[in-house]
Coordinates of C-alpha atoms and ligand atoms in Angstrom, one line a residue:
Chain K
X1 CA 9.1 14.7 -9.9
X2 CA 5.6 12.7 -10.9
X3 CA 5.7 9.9 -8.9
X4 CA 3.9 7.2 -10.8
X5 CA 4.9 4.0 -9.5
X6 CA 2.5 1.2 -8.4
X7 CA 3.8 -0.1 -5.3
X8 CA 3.5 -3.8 -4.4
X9 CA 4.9 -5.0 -0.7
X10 CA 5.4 -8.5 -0.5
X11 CA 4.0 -9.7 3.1
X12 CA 4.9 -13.1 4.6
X13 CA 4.0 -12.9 8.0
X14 CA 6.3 -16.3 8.7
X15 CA 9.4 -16.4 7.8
X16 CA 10.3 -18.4 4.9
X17 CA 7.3 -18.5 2.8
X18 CA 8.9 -17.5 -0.4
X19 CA 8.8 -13.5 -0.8
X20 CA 12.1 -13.1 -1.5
X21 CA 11.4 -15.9 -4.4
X22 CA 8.6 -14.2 -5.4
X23 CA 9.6 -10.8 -5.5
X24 CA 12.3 -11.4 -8.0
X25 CA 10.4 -13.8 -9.9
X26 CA 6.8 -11.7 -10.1
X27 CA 9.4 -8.6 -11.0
X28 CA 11.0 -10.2 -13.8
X29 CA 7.2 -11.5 -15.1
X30 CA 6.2 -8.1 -15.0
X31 CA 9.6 -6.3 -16.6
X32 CA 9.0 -9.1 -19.4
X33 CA 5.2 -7.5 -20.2
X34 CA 7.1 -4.4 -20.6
X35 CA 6.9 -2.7 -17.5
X36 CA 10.1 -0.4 -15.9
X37 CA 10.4 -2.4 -12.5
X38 CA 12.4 -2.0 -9.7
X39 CA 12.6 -4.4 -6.8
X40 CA 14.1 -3.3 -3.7
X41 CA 15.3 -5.5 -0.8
X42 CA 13.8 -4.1 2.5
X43 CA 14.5 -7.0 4.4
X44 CA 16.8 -5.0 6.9
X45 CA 19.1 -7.2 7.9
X46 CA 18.9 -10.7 6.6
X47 CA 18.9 -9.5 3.1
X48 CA 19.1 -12.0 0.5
X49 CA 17.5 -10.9 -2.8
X50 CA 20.6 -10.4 -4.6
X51 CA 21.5 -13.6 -4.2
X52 CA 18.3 -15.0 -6.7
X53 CA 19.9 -13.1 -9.2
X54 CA 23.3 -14.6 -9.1
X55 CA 24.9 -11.1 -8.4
X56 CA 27.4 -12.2 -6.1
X57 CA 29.3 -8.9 -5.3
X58 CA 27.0 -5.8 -4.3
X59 CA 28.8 -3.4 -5.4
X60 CA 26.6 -0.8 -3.3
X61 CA 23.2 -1.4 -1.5
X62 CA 20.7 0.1 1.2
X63 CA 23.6 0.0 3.8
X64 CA 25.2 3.4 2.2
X65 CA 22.4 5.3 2.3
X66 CA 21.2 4.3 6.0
X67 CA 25.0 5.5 6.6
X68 CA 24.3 8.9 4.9
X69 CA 27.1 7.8 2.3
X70 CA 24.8 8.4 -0.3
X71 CA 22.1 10.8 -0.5
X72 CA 19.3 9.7 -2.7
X73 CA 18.3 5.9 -3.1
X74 CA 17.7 6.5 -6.3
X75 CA 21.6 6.3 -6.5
X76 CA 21.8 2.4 -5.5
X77 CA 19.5 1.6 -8.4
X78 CA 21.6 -1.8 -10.1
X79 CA 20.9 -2.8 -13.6
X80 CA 19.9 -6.7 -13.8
X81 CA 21.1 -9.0 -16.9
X82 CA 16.5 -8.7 -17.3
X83 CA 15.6 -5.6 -19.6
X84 CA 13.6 -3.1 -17.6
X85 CA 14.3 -4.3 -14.2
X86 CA 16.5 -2.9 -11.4
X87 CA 17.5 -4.2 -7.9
X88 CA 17.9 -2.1 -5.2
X89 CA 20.4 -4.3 -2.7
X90 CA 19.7 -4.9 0.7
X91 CA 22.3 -3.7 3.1
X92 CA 23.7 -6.0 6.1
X93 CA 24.6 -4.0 9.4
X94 CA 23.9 -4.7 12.7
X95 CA 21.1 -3.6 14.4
X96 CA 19.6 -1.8 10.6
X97 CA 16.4 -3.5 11.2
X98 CA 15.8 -1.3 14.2
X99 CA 16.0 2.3 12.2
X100 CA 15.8 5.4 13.7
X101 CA 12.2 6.9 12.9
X102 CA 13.2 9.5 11.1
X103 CA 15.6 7.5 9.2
X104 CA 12.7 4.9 8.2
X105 CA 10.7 8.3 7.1
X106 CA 13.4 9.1 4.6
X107 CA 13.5 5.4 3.7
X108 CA 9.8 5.7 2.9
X109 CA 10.2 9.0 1.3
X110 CA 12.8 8.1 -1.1
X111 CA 11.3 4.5 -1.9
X112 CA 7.9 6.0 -2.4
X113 CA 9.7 8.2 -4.9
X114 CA 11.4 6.0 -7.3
X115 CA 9.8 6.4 -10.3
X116 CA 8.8 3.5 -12.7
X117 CA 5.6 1.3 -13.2
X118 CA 6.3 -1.5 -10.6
X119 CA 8.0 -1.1 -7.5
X120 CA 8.7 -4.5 -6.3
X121 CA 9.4 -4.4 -1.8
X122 CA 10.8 -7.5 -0.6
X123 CA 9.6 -7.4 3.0
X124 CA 10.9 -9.0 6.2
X125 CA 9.0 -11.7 8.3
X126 CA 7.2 -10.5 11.1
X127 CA 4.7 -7.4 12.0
X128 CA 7.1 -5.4 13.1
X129 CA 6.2 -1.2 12.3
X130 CA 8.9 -1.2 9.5
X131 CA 7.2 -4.3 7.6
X132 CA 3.6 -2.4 8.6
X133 CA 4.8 1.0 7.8
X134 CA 6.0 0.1 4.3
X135 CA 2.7 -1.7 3.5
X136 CA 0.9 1.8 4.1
X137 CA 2.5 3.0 1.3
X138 CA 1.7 0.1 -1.0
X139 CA -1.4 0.3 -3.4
X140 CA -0.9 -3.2 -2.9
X141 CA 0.1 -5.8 -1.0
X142 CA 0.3 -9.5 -1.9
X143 CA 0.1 -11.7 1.3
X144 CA 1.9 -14.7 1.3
X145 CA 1.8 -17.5 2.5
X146 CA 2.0 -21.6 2.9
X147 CA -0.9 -23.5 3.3
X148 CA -0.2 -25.0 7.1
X149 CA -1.4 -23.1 10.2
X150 CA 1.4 -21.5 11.3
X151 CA 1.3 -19.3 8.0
X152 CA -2.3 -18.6 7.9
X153 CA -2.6 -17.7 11.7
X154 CA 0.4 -15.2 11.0
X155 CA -1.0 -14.0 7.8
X156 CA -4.7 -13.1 9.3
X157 CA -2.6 -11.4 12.6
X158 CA -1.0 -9.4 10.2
X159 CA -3.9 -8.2 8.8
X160 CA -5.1 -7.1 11.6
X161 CA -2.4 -5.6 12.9
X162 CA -2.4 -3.3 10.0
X163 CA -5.6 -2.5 10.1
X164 CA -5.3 -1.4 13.6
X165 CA -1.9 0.7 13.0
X166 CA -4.4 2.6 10.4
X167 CA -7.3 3.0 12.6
X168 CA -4.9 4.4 15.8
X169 CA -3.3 6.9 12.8
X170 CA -6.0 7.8 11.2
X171 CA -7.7 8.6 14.8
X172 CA -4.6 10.2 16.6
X173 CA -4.8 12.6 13.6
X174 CA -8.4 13.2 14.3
X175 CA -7.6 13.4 17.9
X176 CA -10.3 10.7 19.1
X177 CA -8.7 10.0 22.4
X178 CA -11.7 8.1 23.1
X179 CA -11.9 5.9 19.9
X180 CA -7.6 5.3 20.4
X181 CA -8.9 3.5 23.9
X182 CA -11.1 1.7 22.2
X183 CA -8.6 0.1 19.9
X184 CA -6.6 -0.4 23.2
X185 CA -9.6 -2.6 24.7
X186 CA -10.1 -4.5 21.6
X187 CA -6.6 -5.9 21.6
X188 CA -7.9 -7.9 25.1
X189 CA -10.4 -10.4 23.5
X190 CA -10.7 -12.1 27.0
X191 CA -11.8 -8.9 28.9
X192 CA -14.2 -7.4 26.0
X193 CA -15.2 -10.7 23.6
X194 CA -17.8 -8.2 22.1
X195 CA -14.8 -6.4 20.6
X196 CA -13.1 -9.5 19.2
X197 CA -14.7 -8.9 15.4
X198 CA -14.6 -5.0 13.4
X199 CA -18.2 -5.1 13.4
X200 CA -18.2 -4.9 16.8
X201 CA -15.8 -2.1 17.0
X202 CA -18.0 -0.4 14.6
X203 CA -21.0 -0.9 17.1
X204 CA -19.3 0.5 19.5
X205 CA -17.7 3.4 17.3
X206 CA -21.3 4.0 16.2
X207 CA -22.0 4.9 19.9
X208 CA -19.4 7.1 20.9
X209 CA -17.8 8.6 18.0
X210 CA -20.7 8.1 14.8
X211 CA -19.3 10.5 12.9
X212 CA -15.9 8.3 12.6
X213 CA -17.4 5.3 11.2
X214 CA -17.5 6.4 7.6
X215 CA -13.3 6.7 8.1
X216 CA -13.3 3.3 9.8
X217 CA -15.5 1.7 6.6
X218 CA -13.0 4.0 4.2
X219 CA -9.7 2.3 5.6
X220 CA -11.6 -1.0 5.9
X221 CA -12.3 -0.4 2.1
X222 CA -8.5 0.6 1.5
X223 CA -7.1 -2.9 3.0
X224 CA -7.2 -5.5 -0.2
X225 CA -4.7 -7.8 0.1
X226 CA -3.8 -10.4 -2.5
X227 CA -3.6 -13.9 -0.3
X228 CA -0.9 -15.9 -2.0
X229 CA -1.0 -19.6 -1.2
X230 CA 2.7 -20.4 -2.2
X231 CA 4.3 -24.2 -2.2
X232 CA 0.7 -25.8 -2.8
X233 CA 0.8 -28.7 -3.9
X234 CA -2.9 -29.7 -3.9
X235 CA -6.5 -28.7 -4.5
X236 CA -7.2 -28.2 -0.8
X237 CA -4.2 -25.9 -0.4
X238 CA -6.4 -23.4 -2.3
X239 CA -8.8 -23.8 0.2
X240 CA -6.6 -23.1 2.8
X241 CA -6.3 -19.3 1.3
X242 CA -10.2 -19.6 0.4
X243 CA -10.3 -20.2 4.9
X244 CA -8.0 -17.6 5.4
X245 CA -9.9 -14.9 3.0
X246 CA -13.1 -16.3 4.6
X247 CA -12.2 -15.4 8.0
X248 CA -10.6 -12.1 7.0
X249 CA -13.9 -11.1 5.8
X250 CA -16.3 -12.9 8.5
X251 CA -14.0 -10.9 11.3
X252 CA -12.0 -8.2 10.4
X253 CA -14.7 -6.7 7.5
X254 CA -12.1 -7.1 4.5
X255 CA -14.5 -7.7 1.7
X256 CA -12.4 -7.8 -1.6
X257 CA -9.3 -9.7 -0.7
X258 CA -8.4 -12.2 -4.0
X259 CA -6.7 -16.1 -3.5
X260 CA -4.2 -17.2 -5.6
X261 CA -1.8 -20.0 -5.6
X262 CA 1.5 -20.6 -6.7
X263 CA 2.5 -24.3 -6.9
X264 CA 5.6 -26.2 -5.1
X265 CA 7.9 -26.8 -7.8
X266 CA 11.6 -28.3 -8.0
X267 CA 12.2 -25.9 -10.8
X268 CA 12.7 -23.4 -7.7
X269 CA 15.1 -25.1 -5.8
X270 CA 16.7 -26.3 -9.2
X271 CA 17.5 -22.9 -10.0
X272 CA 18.3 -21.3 -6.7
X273 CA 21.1 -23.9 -6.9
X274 CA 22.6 -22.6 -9.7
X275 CA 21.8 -18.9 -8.4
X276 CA 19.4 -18.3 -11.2
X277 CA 16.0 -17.2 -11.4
X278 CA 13.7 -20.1 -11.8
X279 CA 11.9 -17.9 -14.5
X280 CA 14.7 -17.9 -16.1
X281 CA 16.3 -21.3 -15.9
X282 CA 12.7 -23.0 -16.1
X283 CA 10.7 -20.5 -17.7
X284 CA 7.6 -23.3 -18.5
X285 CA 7.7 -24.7 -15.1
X286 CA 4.1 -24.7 -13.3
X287 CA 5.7 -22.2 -11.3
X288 CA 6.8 -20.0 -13.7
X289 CA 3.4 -20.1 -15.3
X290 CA 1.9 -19.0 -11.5
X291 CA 4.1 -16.0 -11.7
X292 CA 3.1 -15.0 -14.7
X293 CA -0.5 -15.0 -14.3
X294 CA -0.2 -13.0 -11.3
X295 CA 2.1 -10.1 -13.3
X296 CA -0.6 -10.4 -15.5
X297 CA -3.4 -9.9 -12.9
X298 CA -1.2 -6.9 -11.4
X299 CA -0.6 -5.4 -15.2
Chain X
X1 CA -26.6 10.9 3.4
X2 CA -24.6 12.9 0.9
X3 CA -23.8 12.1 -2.6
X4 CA -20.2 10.7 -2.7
X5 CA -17.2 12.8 -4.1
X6 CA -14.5 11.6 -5.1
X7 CA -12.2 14.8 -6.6
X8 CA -12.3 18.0 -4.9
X9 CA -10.8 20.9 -7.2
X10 CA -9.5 23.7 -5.1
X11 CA -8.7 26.8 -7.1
X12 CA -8.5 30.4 -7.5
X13 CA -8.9 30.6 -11.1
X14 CA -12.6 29.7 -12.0
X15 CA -11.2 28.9 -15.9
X16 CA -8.5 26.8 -15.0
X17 CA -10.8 24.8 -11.9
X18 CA -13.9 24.8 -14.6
X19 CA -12.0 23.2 -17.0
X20 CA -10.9 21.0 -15.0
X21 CA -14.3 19.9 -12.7
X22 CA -16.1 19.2 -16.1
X23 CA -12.8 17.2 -17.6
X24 CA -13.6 14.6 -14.7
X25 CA -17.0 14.9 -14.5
X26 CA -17.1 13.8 -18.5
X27 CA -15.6 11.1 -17.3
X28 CA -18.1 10.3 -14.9
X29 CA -15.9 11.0 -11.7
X30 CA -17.4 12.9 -9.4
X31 CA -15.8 16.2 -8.7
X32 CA -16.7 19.6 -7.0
X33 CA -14.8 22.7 -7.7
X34 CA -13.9 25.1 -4.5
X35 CA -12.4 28.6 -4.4
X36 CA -12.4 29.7 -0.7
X37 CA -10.3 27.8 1.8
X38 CA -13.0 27.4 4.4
X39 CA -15.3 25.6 2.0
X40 CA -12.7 23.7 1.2
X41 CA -12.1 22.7 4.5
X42 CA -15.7 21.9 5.1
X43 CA -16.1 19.7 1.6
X44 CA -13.5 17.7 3.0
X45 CA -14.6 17.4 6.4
X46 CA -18.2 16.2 4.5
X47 CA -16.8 13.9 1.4
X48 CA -13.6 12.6 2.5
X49 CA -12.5 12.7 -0.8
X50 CA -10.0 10.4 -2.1
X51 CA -7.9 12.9 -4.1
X52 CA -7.9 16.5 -3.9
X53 CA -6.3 18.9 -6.7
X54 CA -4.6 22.0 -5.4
X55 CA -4.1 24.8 -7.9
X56 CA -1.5 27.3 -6.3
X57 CA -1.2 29.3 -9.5
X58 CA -0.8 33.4 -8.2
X59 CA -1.4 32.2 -4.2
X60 CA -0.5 34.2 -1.6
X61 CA 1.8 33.5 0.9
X62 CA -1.2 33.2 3.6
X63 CA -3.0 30.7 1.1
X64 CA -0.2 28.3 0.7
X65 CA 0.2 28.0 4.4
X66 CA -3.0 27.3 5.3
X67 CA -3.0 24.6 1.9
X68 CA 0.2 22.8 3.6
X69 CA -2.0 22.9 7.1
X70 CA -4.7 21.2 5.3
X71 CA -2.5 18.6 3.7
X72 CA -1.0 18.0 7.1
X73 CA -4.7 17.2 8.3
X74 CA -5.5 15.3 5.5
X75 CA -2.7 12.4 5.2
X76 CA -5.1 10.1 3.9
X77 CA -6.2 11.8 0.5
X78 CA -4.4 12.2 -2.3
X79 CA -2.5 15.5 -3.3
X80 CA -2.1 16.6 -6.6
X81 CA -0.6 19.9 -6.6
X82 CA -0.9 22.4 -10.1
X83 CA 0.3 25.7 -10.8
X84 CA 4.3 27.0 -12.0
X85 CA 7.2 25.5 -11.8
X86 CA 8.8 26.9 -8.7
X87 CA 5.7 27.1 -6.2
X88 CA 4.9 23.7 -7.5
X89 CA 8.7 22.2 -6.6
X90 CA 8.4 24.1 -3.2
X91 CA 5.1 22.7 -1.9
X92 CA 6.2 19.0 -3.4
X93 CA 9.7 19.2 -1.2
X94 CA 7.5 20.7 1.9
X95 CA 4.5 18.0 1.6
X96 CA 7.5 15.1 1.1
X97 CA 9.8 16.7 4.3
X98 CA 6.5 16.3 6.3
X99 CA 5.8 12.6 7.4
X100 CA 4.6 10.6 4.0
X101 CA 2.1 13.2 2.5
X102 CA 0.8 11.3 -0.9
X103 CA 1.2 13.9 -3.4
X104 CA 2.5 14.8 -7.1
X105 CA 3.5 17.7 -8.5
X106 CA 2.0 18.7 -11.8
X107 CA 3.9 22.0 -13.4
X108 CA 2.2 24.1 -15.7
X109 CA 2.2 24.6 -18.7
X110 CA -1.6 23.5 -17.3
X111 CA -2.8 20.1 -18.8
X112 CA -6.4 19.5 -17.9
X113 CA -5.9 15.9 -19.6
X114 CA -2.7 15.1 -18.2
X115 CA -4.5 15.9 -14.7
X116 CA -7.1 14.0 -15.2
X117 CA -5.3 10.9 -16.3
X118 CA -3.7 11.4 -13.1
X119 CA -6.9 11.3 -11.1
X120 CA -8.3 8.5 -13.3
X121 CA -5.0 6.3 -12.5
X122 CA -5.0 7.1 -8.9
X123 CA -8.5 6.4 -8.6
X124 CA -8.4 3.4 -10.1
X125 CA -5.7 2.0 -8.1
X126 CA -7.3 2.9 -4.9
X127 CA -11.3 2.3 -5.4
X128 CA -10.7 -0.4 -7.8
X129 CA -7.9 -3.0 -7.2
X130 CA -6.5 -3.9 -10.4
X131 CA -6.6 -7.9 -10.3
X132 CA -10.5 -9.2 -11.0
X133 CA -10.6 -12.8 -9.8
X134 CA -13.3 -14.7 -8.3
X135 CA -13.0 -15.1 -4.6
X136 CA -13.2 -18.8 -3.8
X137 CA -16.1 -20.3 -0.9
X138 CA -14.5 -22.2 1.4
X139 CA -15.1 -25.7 1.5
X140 CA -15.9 -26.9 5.3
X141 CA -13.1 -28.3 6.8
X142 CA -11.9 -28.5 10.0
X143 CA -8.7 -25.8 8.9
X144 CA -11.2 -23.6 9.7
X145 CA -12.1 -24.5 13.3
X146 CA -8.9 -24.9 13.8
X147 CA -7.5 -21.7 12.9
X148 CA -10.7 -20.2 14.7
X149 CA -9.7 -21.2 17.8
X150 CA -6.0 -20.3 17.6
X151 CA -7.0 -16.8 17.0
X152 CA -10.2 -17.4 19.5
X153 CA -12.6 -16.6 17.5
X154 CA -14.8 -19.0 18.5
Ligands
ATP1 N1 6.9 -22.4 -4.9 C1 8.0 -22.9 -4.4 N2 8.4 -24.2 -4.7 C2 9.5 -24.7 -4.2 N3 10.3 -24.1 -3.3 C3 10.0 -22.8 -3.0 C4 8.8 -22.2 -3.5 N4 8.8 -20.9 -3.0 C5 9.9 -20.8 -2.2 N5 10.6 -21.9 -2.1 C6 11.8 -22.2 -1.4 O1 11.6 -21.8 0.0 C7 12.7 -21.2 0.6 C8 12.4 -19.9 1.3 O2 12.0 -19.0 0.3 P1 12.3 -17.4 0.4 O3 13.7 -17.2 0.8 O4 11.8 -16.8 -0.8 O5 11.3 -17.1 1.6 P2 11.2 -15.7 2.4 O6 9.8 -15.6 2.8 O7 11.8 -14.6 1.6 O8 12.1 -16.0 3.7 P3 12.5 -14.9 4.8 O9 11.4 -14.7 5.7 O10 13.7 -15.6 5.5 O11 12.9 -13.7 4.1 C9 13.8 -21.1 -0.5 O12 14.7 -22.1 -0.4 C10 13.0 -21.2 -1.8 O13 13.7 -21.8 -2.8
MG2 MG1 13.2 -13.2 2.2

């Protein structure tokens, strides 16, 4: 019953920045250092993970157990041709991305209890609460993204968005009514500018609600994303995470948030090709190499 | 302001809650042993600790219910719940039926070092992110303004 697993999500705000790619390449890295890994495709509806492992029927996935046709997730665990790694396949059904709430609660429940030393979640795009509400249960999240400014903008309104899902929580729980209409007014940056950065929310907080500002600094403290810059290609695409991180920290008072890059690289579309992991078909590829140092930063 | 504390141990059983508050405190976490539920209540209220030990060994029925109240008001700690088998498998199953409390179960036989590994492991993923990289400074560029102004921030 010890549930022990570290939980990474996989956040790419836009769509197509390459979680699905590295998920299953970041989960092989770290089954290869020896960890028990399992990666499970929560990208209701448009799942795709399988498919960088070659496996070309799913023999069972997420779909039976949103349909009650099995009872524990555990049960849809799939053994990979990669020692110590496990796929949990993402289901395709109409209309799945929009769960029931207390469905997505059992989701949660029964991925947070899987038990092994990575658990790998393959996100959708987007903000949406079932992308936020799997990140909550993360120890931690790697944020990726591309280095143009469609990426970054999504990536930094992610962010916040998450950070204001845990304030509202955190303060409906405490029932601050009047800290929950704060948050309200700080989502109109035209109608209260003073409330466009957290250290302005924390002024205010400081003046009606004092007391909550040492829960406001711990979830601030709790929000560390790691800010993958995927498909660089240059120098200045690692300062394009270095501006992102920057303004994460300057704005929404994240102070420990780490860049990385992973570099653009044929080997990936090489491999996809052939339905293999690039890891695996080009295991000394500048990519490959990426991956590995970050499984070796997470180990 | 008060000192920070990181562990509160709640038990009944001064040995087994002993044992265990000068385990962590050996290893330099700082932890604070409770055996009534209202100063329970009140240490967390003060410390908003990040991981709270629960040792249900021999409670009463009254005790474990106002435990699982207090879990329900404190989502955002840690639960690590001690004592036998079956009480232990019972408040695990509750706390996991209820929204997504953050708890193990730890059965007895009672392992002070198993625990605190536990607490050490936890801690460590939630004070101190594993990866230790430099952040990078930002070269000026006009990405920067750019992005600034999408998300009106200047
Ligand atoms: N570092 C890289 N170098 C070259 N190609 C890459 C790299 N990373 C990803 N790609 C390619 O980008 C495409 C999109 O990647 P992927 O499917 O992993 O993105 P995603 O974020 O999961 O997308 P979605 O939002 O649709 O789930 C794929 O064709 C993949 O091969
Ligand atoms: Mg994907």
């Amino acid at each position: 019953m010890e549930r022990n697993s570290q939980i990474v999500a996989m956040v790419g705000p836009k769509g197509g920045v390459g979680k699905t790619t590295i998920s299953a390449n970041l989960s092989i890295a770290l089954a290869q250092l020896g960890q028990k890994v399992v990666v499970v495709d929560l990208d209701l509806g448009a799942s795709n993970l399988h498919t960088v492992f070659g496996i070309r029927n799913v023999p069972f996935s997420l779909t039976d157990f949103i349909l009650n046709k099995v009872p524990h997730l555990s049960q849809l665990l799939l053994k990979t041709d990669i020692p110590h790694l496990d796929i949990i396949c993402g289901g395709d059904i109409p209309g799945v991305a929009n769960l029931h709430y207390s469905k997505k609660l059992k989701l949660i429940r029964n991925v947070s209890a899987i038990s092994c030393d990575y658990l790998v979640l393959d996100l959708s795009a987007g903000a949406s609460m079932n992308v936020i509400d799997f990140v909550m249960i993360a120890q931690q999240s790697l944020l990726i993204t591309t280095p143009e400014v469609p990426s970054l903008l999504n990536a930094y309104s992610f962010i916040k968005s998450l950070l204001f899902r845990r304030l509202a929580l955190s303060f409906t729980r405490q029932k601050q009514d009047s800290l929950l209409e704060l948050m309200e007014r700080a989502k109109d940056f035209d109608a209260h500018p003073e409330l466009k950065t957290m250290q302005g929310i924390i002024k205010e907080t400081k003046r009606i609600a004092p007391e909550a500002v040492v829960t406001i600094e711990k979830i601030l403290s709790g929000v560390q994303p790691i800010i993958v810059v995927n498909r660089a290609r240059a120098e200045k695409d690692m300062n394009a995470g270095a501006v992102i991180q920057h303004l994460m920290n300057q704005y929404l008072n994240i102070q420990s948030s780490l860049v990385v890059k992973v570099r653009e690289d044929d080997a990936v579309g090489v491999a996809c090709a052939k339905l293999k992991p690039a890891l695996l078909n080009a295991p000394k590829s500048g990519f490959a190499k990426d991956i590995q140092s970050i499984a070796g930063m997470l180990c | 302001m008060a000192a920070a504390v990181w562990v509160v141990v709640y038990s009944q059983d001064q040995i087994r809650g002993g044992i265990l508050t000068k385990l962590c405190q050996r290893e330099s976490i700082s932890a604070r042993l409770e055996n009534r539920l209202d100063r329970l209540q009140k240490t967390i209220e003060t410390y908003l600790p990040q991981i709270i030990v629960m040792d249900i060994k021999n409670a009463l029925a009254s005790e474990i219910n106002a435990l699982k109240n207090l879990c329900e008001q404190n989502k955002n700690c840690f639960w690590i719940v001690i004592g036998g088998s079956q009480d232990v498998t019972q408040m695990v199953a509750y706390l996991h039926n209820d929204d997504w409390a953050l708890c193990v179960g730890m059965e007895d036989p009672f392992n002070p070092e198993a625990i605190c590994k536990q607490i050490k492991k936890r801690l460590d993923q939630q004070i101190n992110p594993k990866p230790k990289l430099k952040t990078v400074t930002p070269k000026e560029s006009s990405l920067k303004s750019d992005l600034m102004r999408f998300l009106k921030l200047d």
